[in-house]
Amino acid sequence: MSGPDHDRLRAAIFEAITAIAPEIDSADIRSDQPLRQQIDLDSFDFLNVIIRLHEILGIDIPESDYGELLTLDRAVEYLARRCGSGDAGK
Amino acid sequence: MSEFRMPSLGADMDAGTLVEWHIQPGDTVKRGQVVAVVETQKGAIEVEIWEDGVIDRLVVQPGAKVPVGAVLAELRGAGEHAAPAGQTPLADVAVPASPVASAPSSGRQKISPSARRLAQELGVDPATVQAQATDGVISRADIERAAASNALPASALPDAGDWRLQMRKAIAAAMSRSKREIPHYYLATDIDVTAMLDWLAAENAKRSVAERLLPAVPLMKAVALALREVPELNGFWIDGEFRPSAAIHLGMAIAMRGGGLVAPAIHDADHKSCNELMAALRDLIARVRGGRLRSSEMADPTVTLTSLGDQGVAQVFGVIYPPQVAIIGLGRIDGRPWALAGTVGVRQVLTASLAADHRVSDGHRGALFLAALDRRLQNPAELDMTS
């Protein structure tokens, strides 16, 4: 998977998070640490992040895959797989 | 002729400051319409009117602080004539009521990271700053303007800067009164919610991402239905006696960004479907965090539900919000060893608690409530029905 694609996905995740929590500074996020430990997101906020990612990327993330979004790094890998597997846009 | 008065938005409120009118003399108003914004210790609240009519006169001007019960405006019924003789009765003019002002429901406040740092340096609370740019994002310039105006003498409008302090005081007053006056008793039980989560997962798998339900939704419904079975947990203690409520208005304890909390009501929670509850919860949280609450939501919860499971706590024992008589607490859901039919397996388990007013109910009745909650959660498909 190419670097630019990962950068695009990383930017999309930040866009989704800052839409919910605008006070977040992306430079403060450690990409290998659990996101919800670093950002005060409750389950309602988290659902809104998923909805926003769906709007930006067109990927409907099933509830059973929420565990894949634990850290920023893992979320980028997961979204890259989903984009590459041909079911993006649905 | 009738009068529109400053409402009481909680046991701890004795006065409020009128921030703005959404109406003018001559306007036709409908029952339930938001007509004014009032600043209280709980923040700015949209106030509804509970009568149809035509506004005759605005008695109180924006900026004025008046006690609960003070006349804010005078209105007349649709058939009545205006007070000044010779004037055309405005009620006859077929003008639709002015639309209910919609709250800005953008969720959290938008502010750039550098503006946020500047706000910290200058001691400006970003929550009090208005963005000038059309995109609504607060910039460094907005913060600088706010810092400059903070140096000016206080205006007639409430000093929004000490709003957090005011809210802290309001919580302190209500909770001190609760602990002083209400003889709480506390019960807790572990509930196997595997069936509920399985039902929810199957339900959500059928739904698009925007239509999914949170676990909070079937939990709210189960709480509301269980309250029907033990009515002495739902209502108010007023003037030395219990006044039960036929309606179940579930107060949802919602944390506010940067501290503080409010517990506005979801009305008639026991009659709502899961979709309706999810929509109501979504609307309420968006307005708690980004916009404004309405007076009816603040004034009339009949019982409170607090849920701290997202924060990882195992259980929460609430402090009753007077004059209510009970608060239900839900902890986190996690896999625990659980004995079932003679063997130990792993089940998804939640600890539910009840704090209730011993003047109104006894532990036995409280225990029946928790048992009813457990039973309701074992039949999750029934939770989605409306009745």
Coordinates of C-alpha atoms in Angstrom, one line a residue:
Chain A
M1 CA 0.0 0.0 0.0
S2 CA 1.5 3.3 -1.0
G3 CA 2.5 6.1 1.3
P4 CA 0.3 8.8 -0.2
D5 CA -2.8 6.6 0.3
H6 CA -2.0 6.2 4.0
D7 CA -1.5 9.9 4.3
R8 CA -5.0 10.5 2.8
L9 CA -6.6 8.0 5.2
R10 CA -4.7 9.5 8.2
A11 CA -6.0 13.0 7.2
A12 CA -9.6 11.6 6.8
I13 CA -9.4 10.1 10.3
F14 CA -8.3 13.4 11.8
E15 CA -11.0 15.2 9.9
A16 CA -13.6 12.9 11.4
I17 CA -12.2 13.3 14.9
T18 CA -11.9 17.0 14.8
A19 CA -15.4 17.3 13.5
I20 CA -16.5 15.8 16.9
A21 CA -13.7 17.2 19.1
P22 CA -12.4 20.4 17.5
E23 CA -10.1 21.0 20.5
I24 CA -7.9 18.1 19.5
D25 CA -4.5 19.0 18.1
S26 CA -3.4 16.3 15.7
A27 CA 0.3 16.8 16.7
D28 CA -0.7 15.6 20.2
I29 CA -2.0 12.2 19.1
R30 CA 0.4 9.2 19.5
S31 CA -0.5 7.0 16.6
D32 CA 0.5 3.7 18.4
Q33 CA -1.6 4.4 21.5
P34 CA -5.3 3.7 21.9
L35 CA -7.2 6.7 20.6
R36 CA -10.0 6.7 23.2
Q37 CA -7.3 7.0 26.0
Q38 CA -6.0 10.1 24.4
I39 CA -9.2 11.8 23.4
D40 CA -12.2 12.1 25.6
L41 CA -14.6 10.2 23.3
D42 CA -17.6 8.4 24.7
S43 CA -19.5 5.8 22.8
F44 CA -21.8 8.4 21.3
D45 CA -18.8 10.5 20.0
F46 CA -17.2 7.3 18.7
L47 CA -20.3 6.4 16.7
N48 CA -20.2 10.0 15.2
V49 CA -16.6 9.5 14.2
I50 CA -17.6 6.3 12.3
I51 CA -20.5 8.1 10.7
R52 CA -18.2 10.9 9.6
L53 CA -15.6 8.4 8.2
H54 CA -18.5 6.9 6.2
E55 CA -19.3 10.3 4.8
I56 CA -15.7 11.1 3.9
L57 CA -14.5 7.7 2.6
G58 CA -17.7 6.0 1.7
I59 CA -16.8 3.0 3.8
D60 CA -19.4 1.5 6.0
I61 CA -17.5 0.1 9.0
P62 CA -19.5 -2.8 10.6
E63 CA -19.8 -2.7 14.3
S64 CA -17.9 -6.0 14.5
D65 CA -14.8 -4.2 13.1
Y66 CA -14.8 -1.4 15.7
G67 CA -11.9 -3.1 17.4
E68 CA -9.7 -2.5 14.3
L69 CA -9.9 1.2 15.0
L70 CA -8.2 1.0 18.4
T71 CA -5.1 3.1 17.5
L72 CA -4.5 5.5 14.7
D73 CA -1.9 3.2 13.0
R74 CA -4.3 0.2 13.1
A75 CA -7.2 2.3 11.8
V76 CA -5.1 3.4 8.8
E77 CA -4.1 -0.2 8.1
Y78 CA -7.7 -1.3 8.4
L79 CA -9.1 1.4 6.2
A80 CA -6.4 0.8 3.6
R81 CA -7.4 -2.8 3.4
R82 CA -11.0 -1.9 3.1
C83 CA -10.3 0.7 0.3
G84 CA -8.1 -1.8 -1.5
S85 CA -10.6 -4.7 -1.3
G86 CA -13.0 -3.1 -3.7
D87 CA -15.9 -2.5 -1.4
A88 CA -15.1 1.2 -1.0
G89 CA -17.8 3.5 -2.3
K90 CA -20.6 1.3 -0.9
Chain B
M1 CA -55.2 38.2 29.0
S2 CA -52.6 35.9 30.6
E3 CA -49.1 36.2 31.7
F4 CA -45.9 34.4 30.7
R5 CA -43.7 34.0 33.7
M6 CA -40.0 33.2 34.4
P7 CA -40.2 29.4 34.8
S8 CA -38.4 27.4 37.5
L9 CA -35.9 25.2 35.7
G10 CA -34.9 23.1 38.7
A11 CA -35.2 23.0 42.5
D12 CA -32.0 25.1 42.8
M13 CA -33.1 28.0 40.6
D14 CA -34.4 31.2 42.1
A15 CA -33.8 33.7 39.3
G16 CA -32.8 33.9 35.7
T17 CA -31.5 36.5 33.3
L18 CA -33.5 37.1 30.1
V19 CA -30.9 36.9 27.2
E20 CA -33.2 37.4 24.2
W21 CA -36.7 37.3 22.9
H22 CA -37.6 35.3 19.9
I23 CA -40.9 37.1 19.6
Q24 CA -42.3 40.6 19.3
P25 CA -45.6 42.2 20.3
G26 CA -48.2 41.1 17.8
D27 CA -46.7 37.7 17.2
T28 CA -48.9 34.6 17.3
V29 CA -47.4 31.9 19.5
K30 CA -48.3 28.3 19.8
R31 CA -48.1 26.0 22.8
G32 CA -44.6 24.5 23.0
Q33 CA -43.0 27.2 21.0
V34 CA -39.6 28.5 22.1
V35 CA -40.1 32.2 22.8
A36 CA -37.1 33.3 24.8
V37 CA -33.6 32.4 26.0
V38 CA -32.9 32.6 29.7
E39 CA -29.4 32.4 31.3
T40 CA -29.3 30.3 34.4
Q41 CA -26.7 28.5 36.5
K42 CA -27.1 25.6 34.1
G43 CA -26.3 27.8 31.0
A44 CA -28.5 29.3 28.4
I45 CA -31.9 27.6 28.2
E46 CA -34.6 28.0 25.5
V47 CA -37.9 28.7 27.2
E48 CA -41.1 27.4 25.7
I49 CA -44.5 29.0 26.2
W50 CA -47.4 26.7 27.2
E51 CA -50.3 28.6 25.8
D52 CA -51.6 29.6 22.4
G53 CA -52.2 33.3 21.9
V54 CA -50.9 36.6 20.7
I55 CA -48.1 38.5 22.4
D56 CA -49.4 41.8 23.7
R57 CA -46.4 43.3 25.5
L58 CA -42.9 42.3 26.5
V59 CA -42.6 43.3 30.1
V60 CA -38.9 42.4 30.7
Q61 CA -36.1 43.5 28.4
P62 CA -33.0 41.4 27.6
G63 CA -30.3 41.8 30.2
A64 CA -32.7 41.9 33.2
K65 CA -32.4 39.4 36.0
V66 CA -35.8 38.5 37.5
P67 CA -37.0 36.0 40.1
V68 CA -38.8 32.8 39.2
G69 CA -42.5 33.6 38.7
A70 CA -41.9 37.2 37.5
V71 CA -44.1 38.2 34.5
L72 CA -42.0 38.3 31.4
A73 CA -44.7 39.0 28.8
E74 CA -48.4 39.4 28.5
L75 CA -50.5 37.6 25.9
R76 CA -54.1 37.4 25.0
G77 CA -56.1 34.5 23.6
A78 CA -56.8 34.3 19.9
G79 CA -60.3 35.6 20.3
E80 CA -59.4 38.6 22.6
H81 CA -58.9 42.0 21.3
A82 CA -55.7 44.0 21.7
A83 CA -55.6 46.3 24.7
P84 CA -55.2 49.6 22.8
A85 CA -58.6 50.4 21.3
G86 CA -59.0 50.6 17.5
Q87 CA -56.1 48.3 16.7
T88 CA -56.8 45.4 14.3
P89 CA -56.8 42.2 16.2
L90 CA -53.6 40.7 15.1
A91 CA -54.8 37.2 15.7
D92 CA -57.1 37.5 12.7
V93 CA -54.2 38.0 10.4
A94 CA -53.2 34.6 9.0
V95 CA -49.6 34.8 9.8
P96 CA -48.0 31.5 10.8
A97 CA -46.3 31.4 14.1
S98 CA -42.6 32.3 13.8
P99 CA -40.6 29.2 13.4
V100 CA -39.1 27.7 16.5
A101 CA -35.6 28.8 16.8
S102 CA -33.3 25.9 16.0
A103 CA -30.4 25.4 18.3
P104 CA -26.9 25.4 16.8
S105 CA -26.2 21.7 17.1
S106 CA -22.7 21.5 15.8
G107 CA -21.5 19.3 18.7
R108 CA -18.4 20.6 20.2
Q109 CA -17.1 24.1 19.7
K110 CA -14.8 24.6 16.8
I111 CA -11.5 26.3 17.6
S112 CA -8.1 26.1 16.0
P113 CA -5.3 24.5 18.2
S114 CA -3.2 27.7 18.2
A115 CA -6.3 29.8 19.2
R116 CA -6.8 27.3 22.0
R117 CA -3.3 27.8 23.3
L118 CA -3.6 31.6 23.1
A119 CA -6.9 31.4 25.0
Q120 CA -5.1 29.5 27.8
E121 CA -2.3 32.1 27.9
L122 CA -4.7 35.0 28.0
G123 CA -7.1 33.4 30.5
V124 CA -10.0 33.4 28.1
D125 CA -12.6 30.7 28.2
P126 CA -13.2 29.6 24.6
A127 CA -16.8 28.7 25.4
T128 CA -17.5 32.4 25.8
V129 CA -16.0 33.4 22.5
Q130 CA -18.0 34.0 19.3
A131 CA -16.3 33.1 16.0
Q132 CA -16.3 36.0 13.5
A133 CA -15.5 33.8 10.5
T134 CA -18.4 32.4 8.6
D135 CA -17.1 28.8 9.1
G136 CA -17.7 29.2 12.8
V137 CA -14.1 28.2 13.8
I138 CA -12.7 30.4 16.5
S139 CA -9.4 32.1 15.4
R140 CA -6.6 33.8 17.3
A141 CA -8.2 37.2 16.4
D142 CA -11.4 36.1 18.1
I143 CA -9.6 35.2 21.3
E144 CA -7.7 38.5 21.3
R145 CA -10.9 40.4 20.9
A146 CA -12.5 38.4 23.7
A147 CA -9.4 39.1 26.0
A148 CA -9.7 42.8 25.3
S149 CA -13.5 43.0 26.0
N150 CA -13.0 40.9 29.2
A151 CA -11.0 43.9 30.5
L152 CA -14.0 46.1 30.1
P153 CA -16.5 46.6 33.0
A154 CA -19.2 44.0 33.2
S155 CA -22.2 44.5 31.0
A156 CA -25.8 44.0 31.9
L157 CA -25.7 40.5 30.3
P158 CA -24.5 37.7 32.6
D159 CA -20.8 37.3 32.7
A160 CA -20.4 34.1 30.7
G161 CA -16.9 33.8 32.0
D162 CA -18.0 32.7 35.4
W163 CA -20.6 30.3 34.0
R164 CA -18.6 27.3 35.0
L165 CA -18.3 28.6 38.5
Q166 CA -22.1 29.2 38.5
M167 CA -22.7 25.7 37.3
R168 CA -20.4 24.3 40.0
K169 CA -22.4 26.3 42.6
A170 CA -25.7 25.0 41.2
I171 CA -24.4 21.4 41.4
A172 CA -23.1 22.0 44.9
A173 CA -26.4 23.4 46.1
A174 CA -28.5 20.6 44.7
M175 CA -26.2 17.8 45.9
S176 CA -25.7 19.3 49.4
R177 CA -29.5 19.6 49.7
S178 CA -29.9 16.0 48.5
K179 CA -27.4 14.6 51.0
R180 CA -28.8 16.8 53.8
E181 CA -32.5 16.0 53.3
I182 CA -32.8 12.7 51.4
P183 CA -32.2 9.5 53.3
H184 CA -30.8 7.5 50.5
Y185 CA -30.6 3.7 50.4
Y186 CA -28.5 1.9 47.9
L187 CA -28.9 -1.4 46.0
A188 CA -26.9 -3.0 43.2
T189 CA -27.2 -6.2 41.1
D190 CA -25.2 -7.8 38.3
I191 CA -27.2 -8.3 35.2
D192 CA -26.3 -10.7 32.3
V193 CA -26.8 -8.5 29.2
T194 CA -25.5 -11.0 26.6
A195 CA -29.0 -11.4 25.1
M196 CA -29.5 -7.7 24.8
L197 CA -26.0 -7.2 23.2
D198 CA -26.7 -10.1 20.8
W199 CA -30.0 -8.6 19.8
L200 CA -28.3 -5.2 19.4
A201 CA -25.5 -6.6 17.2
A202 CA -28.0 -8.4 15.0
E203 CA -30.1 -5.2 14.7
N204 CA -27.1 -3.0 14.0
A205 CA -25.8 -5.4 11.3
K206 CA -29.0 -4.7 9.4
R207 CA -28.6 -1.0 9.7
S208 CA -26.5 1.6 7.9
V209 CA -23.9 3.4 10.1
A210 CA -26.1 6.4 10.7
E211 CA -29.0 4.3 11.9
R212 CA -27.2 2.2 14.5
L213 CA -28.3 2.1 18.1
L214 CA -26.0 2.4 21.1
P215 CA -26.3 0.0 24.0
A216 CA -27.6 2.9 26.0
V217 CA -30.8 2.9 24.0
P218 CA -32.2 -0.6 25.0
L219 CA -30.9 0.1 28.5
M220 CA -32.9 3.3 28.7
K221 CA -36.0 1.6 27.5
A222 CA -35.6 -1.3 30.0
V223 CA -35.2 1.2 32.8
A224 CA -38.3 3.1 31.8
L225 CA -40.4 0.0 31.5
A226 CA -39.1 -1.3 34.9
L227 CA -40.1 2.0 36.5
R228 CA -43.7 1.4 35.4
E229 CA -43.7 -1.6 37.7
V230 CA -42.4 0.3 40.7
P231 CA -44.0 3.7 40.5
E232 CA -42.7 4.9 43.9
L233 CA -39.3 5.5 42.3
N234 CA -40.8 7.9 39.7
G235 CA -42.0 11.3 40.8
F236 CA -41.2 14.1 43.3
W237 CA -41.0 14.7 47.0
I238 CA -42.7 18.1 47.5
D239 CA -43.9 19.7 50.8
G240 CA -43.4 16.6 52.9
E241 CA -45.2 14.1 50.6
F242 CA -44.5 12.0 47.6
R243 CA -46.2 13.0 44.3
P244 CA -45.9 10.1 41.9
S245 CA -45.7 11.0 38.2
A246 CA -47.8 9.1 35.6
A247 CA -45.4 10.0 32.9
I248 CA -41.8 8.7 32.9
H249 CA -39.5 11.5 31.8
L250 CA -36.0 10.0 32.0
G251 CA -33.4 12.5 33.1
M252 CA -30.2 11.6 31.3
A253 CA -27.0 12.7 33.2
I254 CA -24.8 14.1 30.4
A255 CA -21.3 15.4 31.0
M256 CA -20.5 18.8 29.6
R257 CA -17.3 19.5 27.7
G258 CA -14.8 21.0 30.2
G259 CA -16.7 19.9 33.3
G260 CA -20.1 20.1 34.9
L261 CA -23.2 18.1 34.0
V262 CA -26.9 18.4 33.3
A263 CA -29.6 15.8 33.4
P264 CA -32.3 16.9 30.9
A265 CA -35.3 14.8 30.2
I266 CA -36.3 12.4 27.5
H267 CA -40.0 12.7 27.7
D268 CA -42.2 9.6 27.9
A269 CA -39.2 7.2 27.5
D270 CA -41.4 4.2 28.2
H271 CA -43.6 4.9 25.2
K272 CA -40.7 5.4 22.7
S273 CA -39.3 2.9 20.3
C274 CA -35.6 2.3 20.2
N275 CA -35.3 4.4 17.1
E276 CA -37.2 7.2 18.8
L277 CA -35.0 7.0 21.9
M278 CA -31.8 7.0 19.8
A279 CA -33.0 10.1 17.9
A280 CA -34.0 11.8 21.2
L281 CA -30.6 11.0 22.8
R282 CA -28.7 12.2 19.8
D283 CA -30.6 15.4 19.7
L284 CA -30.2 15.9 23.5
I285 CA -26.4 15.2 23.6
A286 CA -25.8 17.5 20.6
R287 CA -27.7 20.3 22.3
V288 CA -26.0 19.7 25.7
R289 CA -22.6 19.9 24.0
G290 CA -23.1 22.5 21.4
G291 CA -26.4 24.3 21.7
R292 CA -29.2 24.9 24.0
L293 CA -31.6 23.0 26.1
R294 CA -35.2 23.7 26.5
S295 CA -37.0 24.7 29.6
S296 CA -39.3 21.6 29.7
E297 CA -36.3 19.3 29.5
M298 CA -34.6 21.0 32.4
A299 CA -37.7 21.3 34.6
D300 CA -39.5 18.0 34.5
P301 CA -37.4 14.8 34.6
T302 CA -39.2 12.5 37.0
V303 CA -36.2 10.2 37.6
T304 CA -32.5 10.2 36.6
L305 CA -30.3 7.7 34.8
T306 CA -26.5 8.0 35.0
S307 CA -24.2 5.8 33.0
L308 CA -20.4 5.9 33.6
G309 CA -19.6 2.7 31.8
D310 CA -17.8 4.4 28.9
Q311 CA -15.4 5.8 31.5
G312 CA -14.6 2.2 32.6
V313 CA -16.1 2.3 36.1
A314 CA -17.6 -1.0 37.4
Q315 CA -20.5 0.7 39.2
V316 CA -21.9 4.1 40.1
F317 CA -24.1 5.0 43.1
G318 CA -25.8 8.2 42.3
V319 CA -26.9 11.1 44.4
I320 CA -30.6 11.9 43.9
Y321 CA -31.4 15.2 42.3
P322 CA -34.1 16.7 44.4
P323 CA -37.1 16.8 44.3
Q324 CA -36.8 13.5 42.5
V325 CA -36.7 10.3 44.6
A326 CA -34.5 7.9 42.7
I327 CA -31.4 7.7 40.5
I328 CA -30.4 4.6 38.5
G329 CA -26.7 4.0 37.8
L330 CA -25.2 1.8 35.1
G331 CA -21.5 0.7 35.0
R332 CA -19.5 -0.7 32.2
I333 CA -20.4 -3.9 30.3
D334 CA -17.7 -6.5 30.2
G335 CA -17.1 -10.2 30.0
R336 CA -17.2 -11.9 33.4
P337 CA -17.2 -15.5 34.6
W338 CA -20.9 -16.3 35.2
A339 CA -22.6 -19.4 36.5
L340 CA -25.3 -20.6 34.2
A341 CA -27.1 -24.0 34.4
G342 CA -24.5 -25.5 36.6
T343 CA -21.4 -24.5 34.6
V344 CA -19.3 -21.4 34.5
G345 CA -19.0 -19.5 31.3
V346 CA -18.2 -16.0 30.1
R347 CA -21.1 -13.7 29.8
Q348 CA -21.4 -9.9 29.2
V349 CA -22.4 -8.5 32.5
L350 CA -23.4 -5.0 33.7
T351 CA -23.7 -3.8 37.3
A352 CA -26.9 -1.8 37.8
S353 CA -27.5 0.3 40.9
L354 CA -30.4 2.1 42.5
A355 CA -30.2 5.0 45.0
A356 CA -33.7 5.8 46.2
D357 CA -35.4 8.0 48.8
H358 CA -36.2 5.9 51.9
R359 CA -39.1 8.3 52.8
V360 CA -40.9 7.1 49.7
S361 CA -39.8 3.5 49.1
D362 CA -38.1 0.6 51.0
G363 CA -35.4 -1.7 49.9
H364 CA -37.8 -4.4 49.1
R365 CA -39.5 -2.3 46.4
G366 CA -36.1 -1.1 45.1
A367 CA -35.1 -4.7 44.8
L368 CA -38.2 -5.4 42.7
F369 CA -37.2 -2.6 40.4
L370 CA -33.7 -4.1 39.8
A371 CA -35.3 -7.5 39.3
A372 CA -37.7 -6.0 36.7
L373 CA -34.8 -4.3 34.9
D374 CA -33.0 -7.7 34.7
R375 CA -36.1 -9.4 33.4
R376 CA -36.8 -6.7 30.8
L377 CA -33.2 -7.0 29.5
Q378 CA -33.6 -10.8 29.0
N379 CA -36.3 -10.1 26.3
P380 CA -34.6 -7.4 24.2
A381 CA -36.9 -7.8 21.2
E382 CA -39.8 -6.6 23.4
L383 CA -37.9 -3.5 24.3
D384 CA -38.3 -2.2 20.8
M385 CA -42.1 -2.2 20.9
T386 CA -44.0 0.9 21.7
S387 CA -47.1 1.0 23.9

